Amino acid sequence: MPRFSIIVPVFKVQGFLRECLDSVLSQSYTSFEVIAVDDRSPDSCPAILDGYAERDVRVRVLHLPENVGLGRARNAGLEEANGDYVLFLDSDDSYTPGLLAAVAARLESAGDPDILVFDHVRTHWWGRGGRSTAADLLAAAGTGTFDIRENPEYLHLFLVAWNKAYRRDFFLKHELRYAPGLYEDAPVTYRSMVLADSIACLERIGVEYRQRRQGAITKTPGRRHFDIFPQYEGLFAFLEGRPDLAWARPLLFERALDHMLFVLAREDRVTPADRPDFYREIRAFHARHLPDGFTLPDGWRGREMRLLATAPYASYAVARGLRDLRRVAGAGKRRVTRAVSQRAQRAWYGAQSRLPLDPHLAVYSAFSHRGVLGDPAAIHAKAREIAPHIKGVWVVQEDAVDSLPPGTDFVTPGSRRYHEVMARATYWVNNVNWPGTLAKRPGSVHLQTHQGTPLKYMAADLLTKPGARHGFDVPKMLWRADRWDYSLVANRHSELVWERAYPCHFTSLRTGSPRNDVLVNAGPEAGAAARARLGVPAGNTVVLYAPTRRDYRRGGHVDRIDLARFAADLGTGHTLVVRLHPSLAKGTARGMGLADLHRRGVLIDATDEPHVEEVMLAADVLVTDYSALMFDYANLDRPIVIHADDWGAYAASRGAYFDITADAPGHVSRSYRELAWLFTSGTWQDEESLRSRQGFRRRFCEFDDGQAAERVVRTLMLGEPVPGSAAATVPAPASARSLLDAR
């Protein structure tokens, strides 16, 4: 008996069907059967299904004698199911890699609950969307189980068939079946949720929910959307016969009205001509099923539901129209207020700029005001040590304030003090550009630290890569960079790249990267504290996997390897630590499996660790594709593996300053099989790896000697001789001045 029965109803989806079936059959977990129900599809779907059944014994095809619709097609598949759990998958959607293995593991850990709910992502015809509205609820559920009576908020989860695994015995015991017509998911979802003794959640994106440009029934206006009323009438008829579920009536009544009002408001569902009739049907439902003591929800939806008791459609339409008008007016008022505020801020900055610069004031920012991080943090720390008379103030976003180290002096962007500090500070230190609204004052010193050694094209070089520069205004970027006085570099490669990518008025400083001082000066026990905080078992070999974003994929996230498989193939005695590129931390990347694997202890997600240097110190080996992290990690003289299975696509879409596969810091794998072999054979740390790493370090860690931060502070802020032996001269293509000329 298979663990899962996956029921796929099929009708007129010949362009998407293969992708759907392949996403199931390619799953790493194999204890399942696919029951494909041909709902008398008039296109090539029947032949496609028969072809799959001939090639894979896990696929069974049920050809229905007549078209019965989505709900009854699911019922027909259910009659043929043999699995412990039943999953439904629409034939224009697809599973994400590793889903079934994650579902199986979660079911086992939860003791085989009645229902398991997982997440999804909307995939529009123009690209993938962001996190679903269910993401936070799924995360909050944790690792236990619950029931709806104690946790009614989980009725707000997406009410579809395909984001759940149902225990088949539970489904059959309660005679759960889908009714004909649209909105067939709602009564089955709500009945099952209130009947279930145990519900578990899986914080993982399991389904790519395709948003078709044409052909989606739910986005075709017409009278078919009135099907929502008999669907909910059936649900409440069921409740009438179950006095033990009286507690659920108010909850489901609120959910039903919310759903109906949602459909009413959608122009792609209910036509303007049909809206009065649709509204009258909602009012009739409201009158028939209003529970005693029903409490209206907060906000506009509650006010809408109150109108149902008294207001005809004309009054409701006026109320809704006025609400929309207020929303538009409010948005306009906010725009005007914002414009006035910006003018006032510029005026205040101008007034403060008429005061003398403060020679003992420095302002710092990192990663678009995300906190005390990176090179600016290292420079600030050294300035507090050897130049305590120079006051340092950080610019941080409101949501980053709580993460600041104790005693940090800070301002938030746009505040009155922010403009005072920016106008008076002599030293501006940042690893991104400052806002263009801040004019550079004569005598101020702008120091650009960058965010590492560049492999991929940057700034002006992106003009030849229209996809990669999407969303970036390169001329404006260079206009802001014209304010730079100094650009820090860790090697001659960076020096030449920044000169080319930013043809601006700055002098290059061969200081090394201040953030790398901690790596260069690290002792043999460095990283022990970080390993303990991350939860790495004592004695384990830590494999740090740090992938970068891809410009050839909308959103930037591409799963190049199966993380669960890699963690398993590394074997006992190894801990896989994953750190995503910062630009992917808030998107769907972690929901695709990383968050779930971290929760289950399969690996450690270190994406949110604020100081990447500590994560690097904890690692014994770095596996990356094209992340600039490799240039910093090379300072540790530890093995590096480059996984370059899509190097051609990456280089073509983004552009690269050199071929990392030819000048690599260690072994290069071009397939997962090669990557796994490097570790199982021990080759990742052989003599060839050492030789490659030594050459890479000589080229790209040239000026990193552990004194970079001190060199910056003494040179720029104290005007003292340069300590250490790094870099004798600095070419200055746009300036004749160099503070690091040979003395």
mmCIF file of C-alpha atoms in Angstrom, residues 233-528:
data_model
loop_
_atom_site.group_PDB
_atom_site.id
_atom_site.type_symbol
_atom_site.label_atom_id
_atom_site.label_comp_id
_atom_site.label_asym_id
_atom_site.label_seq_id
_atom_site.Cartn_x
_atom_site.Cartn_y
_atom_site.Cartn_z
ATOM 1 C CA GLU A 233 -26.138 25.847 1.726
ATOM 2 C CA GLY A 234 -24.884 22.270 1.660
ATOM 3 C CA LEU A 235 -22.356 23.053 4.365
ATOM 4 C CA PHE A 236 -24.987 24.587 6.643
ATOM 5 C CA ALA A 237 -27.421 21.750 5.950
ATOM 6 C CA PHE A 238 -24.713 19.454 7.268
ATOM 7 C CA LEU A 239 -24.325 21.617 10.374
ATOM 8 C CA GLU A 240 -28.082 21.486 11.014
ATOM 9 C CA GLY A 241 -27.755 17.746 11.506
ATOM 10 C CA ARG A 242 -24.756 18.027 13.833
ATOM 11 C CA PRO A 243 -25.740 19.768 17.075
ATOM 12 C CA ASP A 244 -22.345 18.761 18.476
ATOM 13 C CA LEU A 245 -20.826 21.245 16.010
ATOM 14 C CA ALA A 246 -22.942 24.199 17.120
ATOM 15 C CA TRP A 247 -19.744 25.914 18.279
ATOM 16 C CA ALA A 248 -18.562 26.021 14.646
ATOM 17 C CA ARG A 249 -21.639 27.754 13.177
ATOM 18 C CA PRO A 250 -20.573 31.366 13.975
ATOM 19 C CA LEU A 251 -17.060 30.692 12.708
ATOM 20 C CA LEU A 252 -18.227 29.169 9.437
ATOM 21 C CA PHE A 253 -20.958 31.786 9.009
ATOM 22 C CA GLU A 254 -18.345 34.538 9.156
ATOM 23 C CA ARG A 255 -16.106 32.637 6.717
ATOM 24 C CA ALA A 256 -19.004 32.077 4.299
ATOM 25 C CA LEU A 257 -20.004 35.761 4.258
ATOM 26 C CA ASP A 258 -16.386 36.819 3.862
ATOM 27 C CA HIS A 259 -16.023 34.515 0.863
ATOM 28 C CA MET A 260 -19.255 35.719 -0.753
ATOM 29 C CA LEU A 261 -18.390 39.391 -0.310
ATOM 30 C CA PHE A 262 -14.935 38.713 -1.718
ATOM 31 C CA VAL A 263 -16.457 37.184 -4.860
ATOM 32 C CA LEU A 264 -18.977 40.035 -5.181
ATOM 33 C CA ALA A 265 -16.158 42.580 -5.259
ATOM 34 C CA ARG A 266 -14.230 40.805 -8.024
ATOM 35 C CA GLU A 267 -14.924 42.236 -11.471
ATOM 36 C CA ASP A 268 -13.440 39.116 -13.046
ATOM 37 C CA ARG A 269 -16.146 36.987 -11.391
ATOM 38 C CA VAL A 270 -19.434 38.834 -10.974
ATOM 39 C CA THR A 271 -20.467 41.187 -13.781
ATOM 40 C CA PRO A 272 -21.888 44.614 -12.888
ATOM 41 C CA ALA A 273 -25.282 43.518 -14.242
ATOM 42 C CA ASP A 274 -25.317 40.496 -11.928
ATOM 43 C CA ARG A 275 -24.200 42.246 -8.762
ATOM 44 C CA PRO A 276 -27.651 43.251 -7.461
ATOM 45 C CA ASP A 277 -28.831 39.613 -7.759
ATOM 46 C CA PHE A 278 -25.620 38.305 -6.179
ATOM 47 C CA TYR A 279 -25.969 40.743 -3.287
ATOM 48 C CA ARG A 280 -29.593 39.707 -2.734
ATOM 49 C CA GLU A 281 -28.477 36.072 -2.532
ATOM 50 C CA ILE A 282 -25.911 37.013 0.139
ATOM 51 C CA ARG A 283 -28.606 38.835 2.128
ATOM 52 C CA ALA A 284 -30.928 35.837 1.871
ATOM 53 C CA PHE A 285 -28.164 33.537 3.095
ATOM 54 C CA HIS A 286 -27.464 35.960 5.931
ATOM 55 C CA ALA A 287 -31.134 35.998 6.978
ATOM 56 C CA ARG A 288 -31.474 32.203 6.894
ATOM 57 C CA HIS A 289 -28.324 31.294 8.779
ATOM 58 C CA LEU A 290 -27.439 34.185 11.118
ATOM 59 C CA PRO A 291 -26.440 32.504 14.412
ATOM 60 C CA ASP A 292 -27.660 33.869 17.715
ATOM 61 C CA GLY A 293 -25.145 36.220 19.269
ATOM 62 C CA PHE A 294 -23.000 36.427 16.113
ATOM 63 C CA THR A 295 -20.113 38.873 16.606
ATOM 64 C CA LEU A 296 -19.130 40.956 13.614
ATOM 65 C CA PRO A 297 -15.439 41.009 12.688
ATOM 66 C CA ASP A 298 -13.470 44.210 12.996
ATOM 67 C CA GLY A 299 -12.827 46.602 10.131
ATOM 68 C CA TRP A 300 -14.579 47.192 6.844
ATOM 69 C CA ARG A 301 -15.630 43.554 6.442
ATOM 70 C CA GLY A 302 -17.593 43.785 9.674
ATOM 71 C CA ARG A 303 -19.297 46.975 8.474
ATOM 72 C CA GLU A 304 -20.191 45.238 5.205
ATOM 73 C CA MET A 305 -21.770 42.368 7.114
ATOM 74 C CA ARG A 306 -23.779 44.808 9.218
ATOM 75 C CA LEU A 307 -25.157 46.377 6.021
ATOM 76 C CA LEU A 308 -26.442 42.963 4.918
ATOM 77 C CA ALA A 309 -29.082 43.054 7.657
ATOM 78 C CA THR A 310 -30.647 46.352 6.581
ATOM 79 C CA ALA A 311 -29.276 47.821 3.345
ATOM 80 C CA PRO A 312 -30.497 47.057 -0.192
ATOM 81 C CA TYR A 313 -27.914 46.781 -2.939
ATOM 82 C CA ALA A 314 -28.127 50.453 -3.914
ATOM 83 C CA SER A 315 -27.253 51.543 -0.373
ATOM 84 C CA TYR A 316 -24.492 48.953 -0.123
ATOM 85 C CA ALA A 317 -23.019 50.045 -3.471
ATOM 86 C CA VAL A 318 -23.010 53.675 -2.358
ATOM 87 C CA ALA A 319 -21.322 52.749 0.928
ATOM 88 C CA ARG A 320 -18.701 50.688 -0.847
ATOM 89 C CA GLY A 321 -18.176 53.377 -3.456
ATOM 90 C CA LEU A 322 -17.690 56.028 -0.756
ATOM 91 C CA ARG A 323 -15.203 53.750 0.953
ATOM 92 C CA ASP A 324 -13.256 53.416 -2.299
ATOM 93 C CA LEU A 325 -13.445 57.169 -2.768
ATOM 94 C CA ARG A 326 -12.099 57.722 0.738
ATOM 95 C CA ARG A 327 -9.280 55.297 -0.010
ATOM 96 C CA VAL A 328 -8.323 57.219 -3.150
ATOM 97 C CA ALA A 329 -8.640 60.545 -1.359
ATOM 98 C CA GLY A 330 -6.595 59.218 1.523
ATOM 99 C CA ALA A 331 -3.858 58.069 -0.817
ATOM 100 C CA GLY A 332 -3.818 61.488 -2.451
ATOM 101 C CA LYS A 333 -3.673 63.202 0.919
ATOM 102 C CA ARG A 334 -0.768 60.983 1.936
ATOM 103 C CA ARG A 335 1.085 61.834 -1.271
ATOM 104 C CA VAL A 336 0.604 65.556 -0.666
ATOM 105 C CA THR A 337 1.667 65.200 2.977
ATOM 106 C CA ARG A 338 4.740 63.229 1.951
ATOM 107 C CA ALA A 339 5.714 65.834 -0.646
ATOM 108 C CA VAL A 340 5.336 68.678 1.863
ATOM 109 C CA SER A 341 7.353 66.720 4.420
ATOM 110 C CA GLN A 342 10.142 66.070 1.914
ATOM 111 C CA ARG A 343 10.354 69.753 1.043
ATOM 112 C CA ALA A 344 10.549 70.630 4.728
ATOM 113 C CA GLN A 345 13.279 68.053 5.274
ATOM 114 C CA ARG A 346 15.326 69.395 2.365
ATOM 115 C CA ALA A 347 14.920 72.898 3.738
ATOM 116 C CA TRP A 348 16.090 71.774 7.180
ATOM 117 C CA TYR A 349 19.072 69.964 5.667
ATOM 118 C CA GLY A 350 19.925 73.126 3.732
ATOM 119 C CA ALA A 351 19.695 75.244 6.857
ATOM 120 C CA GLN A 352 21.932 72.861 8.810
ATOM 121 C CA SER A 353 24.400 72.804 5.907
ATOM 122 C CA ARG A 354 25.083 76.480 6.460
ATOM 123 C CA LEU A 355 26.663 75.564 9.795
ATOM 124 C CA PRO A 356 30.317 74.425 9.876
ATOM 125 C CA LEU A 357 31.131 70.756 9.435
ATOM 126 C CA ASP A 358 31.885 68.959 12.682
ATOM 127 C CA PRO A 359 35.419 67.522 12.305
ATOM 128 C CA HIS A 360 34.659 65.040 15.083
ATOM 129 C CA LEU A 361 31.448 63.574 13.637
ATOM 130 C CA ALA A 362 31.175 60.473 11.431
ATOM 131 C CA VAL A 363 27.985 58.927 10.072
ATOM 132 C CA TYR A 364 27.765 55.234 9.162
ATOM 133 C CA SER A 365 25.357 53.044 7.252
ATOM 134 C CA ALA A 366 25.412 49.494 5.873
ATOM 135 C CA PHE A 367 23.201 47.489 3.531
ATOM 136 C CA SER A 368 20.614 50.248 3.071
ATOM 137 C CA HIS A 369 20.428 51.061 6.798
ATOM 138 C CA ARG A 370 19.927 47.459 7.985
ATOM 139 C CA GLY A 371 22.154 47.701 11.058
ATOM 140 C CA VAL A 372 25.705 47.835 12.414
ATOM 141 C CA LEU A 373 27.222 45.507 9.837
ATOM 142 C CA GLY A 374 30.019 44.894 7.349
ATOM 143 C CA ASP A 375 32.973 47.159 6.645
ATOM 144 C CA PRO A 376 31.347 50.275 8.147
ATOM 145 C CA ALA A 377 30.889 48.391 11.440
ATOM 146 C CA ALA A 378 34.541 47.346 11.505
ATOM 147 C CA ILE A 379 35.683 50.915 10.815
ATOM 148 C CA HIS A 380 33.364 52.294 13.487
ATOM 149 C CA ALA A 381 34.620 49.800 16.073
ATOM 150 C CA LYS A 382 38.243 50.691 15.353
ATOM 151 C CA ALA A 383 37.467 54.423 15.443
ATOM 152 C CA ARG A 384 35.933 54.047 18.912
ATOM 153 C CA GLU A 385 39.137 52.339 20.001
ATOM 154 C CA ILE A 386 41.839 54.584 18.560
ATOM 155 C CA ALA A 387 39.914 57.800 17.752
ATOM 156 C CA PRO A 388 37.338 58.079 20.558
ATOM 157 C CA HIS A 389 37.005 61.824 20.024
ATOM 158 C CA ILE A 390 35.243 61.133 16.711
ATOM 159 C CA LYS A 391 31.590 60.536 17.450
ATOM 160 C CA GLY A 392 29.970 57.842 15.311
ATOM 161 C CA VAL A 393 26.243 57.904 14.497
ATOM 162 C CA TRP A 394 24.482 55.129 12.571
ATOM 163 C CA VAL A 395 21.611 55.528 10.137
ATOM 164 C CA VAL A 396 19.219 52.597 10.595
ATOM 165 C CA GLN A 397 15.683 51.760 9.521
ATOM 166 C CA GLU A 398 12.954 51.679 12.171
ATOM 167 C CA ASP A 399 12.654 47.885 11.980
ATOM 168 C CA ALA A 400 16.382 47.431 12.653
ATOM 169 C CA VAL A 401 16.574 49.527 15.814
ATOM 170 C CA ASP A 402 15.939 46.626 18.203
ATOM 171 C CA SER A 403 18.906 44.678 16.805
ATOM 172 C CA LEU A 404 21.470 47.431 17.449
ATOM 173 C CA PRO A 405 24.291 46.761 19.925
ATOM 174 C CA PRO A 406 23.755 48.423 23.318
ATOM 175 C CA GLY A 407 24.937 52.008 23.429
ATOM 176 C CA THR A 408 24.735 52.599 19.679
ATOM 177 C CA ASP A 409 23.948 56.198 18.772
ATOM 178 C CA PHE A 410 21.600 56.186 15.786
ATOM 179 C CA VAL A 411 19.151 58.173 13.708
ATOM 180 C CA THR A 412 16.330 56.960 11.477
ATOM 181 C CA PRO A 413 16.019 58.134 7.850
ATOM 182 C CA GLY A 414 13.909 61.227 7.405
ATOM 183 C CA SER A 415 13.942 62.302 11.034
ATOM 184 C CA ARG A 416 14.919 65.836 12.070
ATOM 185 C CA ARG A 417 18.106 64.661 13.775
ATOM 186 C CA TYR A 418 18.964 62.550 10.719
ATOM 187 C CA HIS A 419 19.182 65.692 8.612
ATOM 188 C CA GLU A 420 21.146 67.476 11.313
ATOM 189 C CA VAL A 421 23.724 64.674 11.519
ATOM 190 C CA MET A 422 24.010 64.245 7.759
ATOM 191 C CA ALA A 423 24.511 67.974 7.248
ATOM 192 C CA ARG A 424 27.214 68.349 9.922
ATOM 193 C CA ALA A 425 29.194 65.087 9.637
ATOM 194 C CA THR A 426 32.660 65.291 8.141
ATOM 195 C CA TYR A 427 32.953 61.543 7.486
ATOM 196 C CA TRP A 428 30.319 59.525 5.612
ATOM 197 C CA VAL A 429 30.966 55.768 5.575
ATOM 198 C CA ASN A 430 28.694 53.398 3.641
ATOM 199 C CA ASN A 431 28.773 50.186 1.599
ATOM 200 C CA VAL A 432 25.929 51.358 -0.673
ATOM 201 C CA ASN A 433 25.070 54.753 -2.109
ATOM 202 C CA TRP A 434 23.608 57.510 0.029
ATOM 203 C CA PRO A 435 20.234 58.983 -1.092
ATOM 204 C CA GLY A 436 20.491 61.439 -3.949
ATOM 205 C CA THR A 437 18.626 64.093 -1.954
ATOM 206 C CA LEU A 438 21.689 64.616 0.270
ATOM 207 C CA ALA A 439 24.040 67.096 -1.357
ATOM 208 C CA LYS A 440 27.758 66.641 -0.707
ATOM 209 C CA ARG A 441 29.292 69.489 1.247
ATOM 210 C CA PRO A 442 32.779 70.753 0.430
ATOM 211 C CA GLY A 443 35.221 69.341 2.959
ATOM 212 C CA SER A 444 33.171 66.240 3.801
ATOM 213 C CA VAL A 445 34.847 62.885 3.199
ATOM 214 C CA HIS A 446 32.742 60.151 1.603
ATOM 215 C CA LEU A 447 34.135 56.652 1.984
ATOM 216 C CA GLN A 448 32.681 53.793 -0.082
ATOM 217 C CA THR A 449 33.591 50.379 1.304
ATOM 218 C CA HIS A 450 31.620 48.251 -1.210
ATOM 219 C CA GLN A 451 30.313 44.792 -0.277
ATOM 220 C CA GLY A 452 33.160 42.572 -1.374
ATOM 221 C CA THR A 453 35.291 41.649 -4.351
ATOM 222 C CA PRO A 454 33.251 41.732 -7.576
ATOM 223 C CA LEU A 455 32.830 38.664 -9.763
ATOM 224 C CA LYS A 456 29.609 39.728 -11.477
ATOM 225 C CA TYR A 457 29.159 42.891 -13.524
ATOM 226 C CA MET A 458 28.355 46.047 -11.590
ATOM 227 C CA ALA A 459 27.096 49.589 -12.269
ATOM 228 C CA ALA A 460 28.088 50.901 -15.723
ATOM 229 C CA ASP A 461 28.992 47.420 -16.947
ATOM 230 C CA LEU A 462 25.335 46.438 -16.505
ATOM 231 C CA LEU A 463 24.399 48.675 -19.441
ATOM 232 C CA THR A 464 25.155 45.703 -21.711
ATOM 233 C CA LYS A 465 22.970 43.405 -19.566
ATOM 234 C CA PRO A 466 19.385 44.728 -19.741
ATOM 235 C CA GLY A 467 17.943 41.869 -17.680
ATOM 236 C CA ALA A 468 20.430 42.220 -14.845
ATOM 237 C CA ARG A 469 19.977 45.973 -14.536
ATOM 238 C CA HIS A 470 16.190 45.667 -14.340
ATOM 239 C CA GLY A 471 15.043 48.108 -11.675
ATOM 240 C CA PHE A 472 18.377 49.961 -11.558
ATOM 241 C CA ASP A 473 18.865 53.458 -12.925
ATOM 242 C CA VAL A 474 22.547 53.242 -13.856
ATOM 243 C CA PRO A 475 23.060 56.955 -14.686
ATOM 244 C CA LYS A 476 21.494 57.959 -11.377
ATOM 245 C CA MET A 477 23.649 55.369 -9.595
ATOM 246 C CA LEU A 478 26.781 56.920 -11.087
ATOM 247 C CA TRP A 479 25.562 60.430 -10.272
ATOM 248 C CA ARG A 480 25.349 59.416 -6.613
ATOM 249 C CA ALA A 481 28.744 57.730 -6.797
ATOM 250 C CA ASP A 482 30.249 61.015 -7.989
ATOM 251 C CA ARG A 483 30.170 62.056 -4.320
ATOM 252 C CA TRP A 484 32.658 59.350 -3.314
ATOM 253 C CA ASP A 485 36.083 60.544 -2.229
ATOM 254 C CA TYR A 486 37.594 57.138 -1.504
ATOM 255 C CA SER A 487 36.914 53.570 -2.562
ATOM 256 C CA LEU A 488 38.354 50.719 -0.472
ATOM 257 C CA VAL A 489 39.842 47.725 -2.275
ATOM 258 C CA ALA A 490 41.218 44.391 -1.089
ATOM 259 C CA ASN A 491 43.066 43.583 -4.309
ATOM 260 C CA ARG A 492 44.139 45.017 -7.649
ATOM 261 C CA HIS A 493 41.293 43.207 -9.391
ATOM 262 C CA SER A 494 38.736 45.213 -7.406
ATOM 263 C CA GLU A 495 40.638 48.410 -8.005
ATOM 264 C CA LEU A 496 40.428 47.999 -11.756
ATOM 265 C CA VAL A 497 36.813 46.847 -11.725
ATOM 266 C CA TRP A 498 35.566 49.760 -9.613
ATOM 267 C CA GLU A 499 37.431 52.205 -11.859
ATOM 268 C CA ARG A 500 35.673 50.695 -14.867
ATOM 269 C CA ALA A 501 32.232 50.145 -13.313
ATOM 270 C CA TYR A 502 32.130 53.535 -11.556
ATOM 271 C CA PRO A 503 33.804 56.126 -13.819
ATOM 272 C CA CYS A 504 33.535 58.741 -11.090
ATOM 273 C CA HIS A 505 35.640 61.124 -9.011
ATOM 274 C CA PHE A 506 37.249 58.984 -6.321
ATOM 275 C CA THR A 507 40.621 57.690 -5.207
ATOM 276 C CA SER A 508 41.155 53.983 -4.611
ATOM 277 C CA LEU A 509 42.595 53.028 -1.241
ATOM 278 C CA ARG A 510 44.494 49.750 -1.065
ATOM 279 C CA THR A 511 43.552 49.177 2.526
ATOM 280 C CA GLY A 512 42.080 45.694 2.452
ATOM 281 C CA SER A 513 38.516 44.989 3.619
ATOM 282 C CA PRO A 514 37.993 46.050 7.257
ATOM 283 C CA ARG A 515 35.305 43.399 7.826
ATOM 284 C CA ASN A 516 37.887 40.739 6.977
ATOM 285 C CA ASP A 517 40.247 41.726 9.797
ATOM 286 C CA VAL A 518 38.431 39.291 12.066
ATOM 287 C CA LEU A 519 39.028 36.486 9.552
ATOM 288 C CA VAL A 520 42.700 37.260 9.048
ATOM 289 C CA ASN A 521 43.353 37.538 12.783
ATOM 290 C CA ALA A 522 41.327 34.474 13.721
ATOM 291 C CA GLY A 523 43.023 31.917 15.924
ATOM 292 C CA PRO A 524 42.609 28.152 15.660
ATOM 293 C CA GLU A 525 39.624 28.170 18.051
ATOM 294 C CA ALA A 526 37.844 30.996 16.272
ATOM 295 C CA GLY A 527 34.304 30.121 15.415
ATOM 296 C CA ALA A 528 33.667 27.923 18.464
#
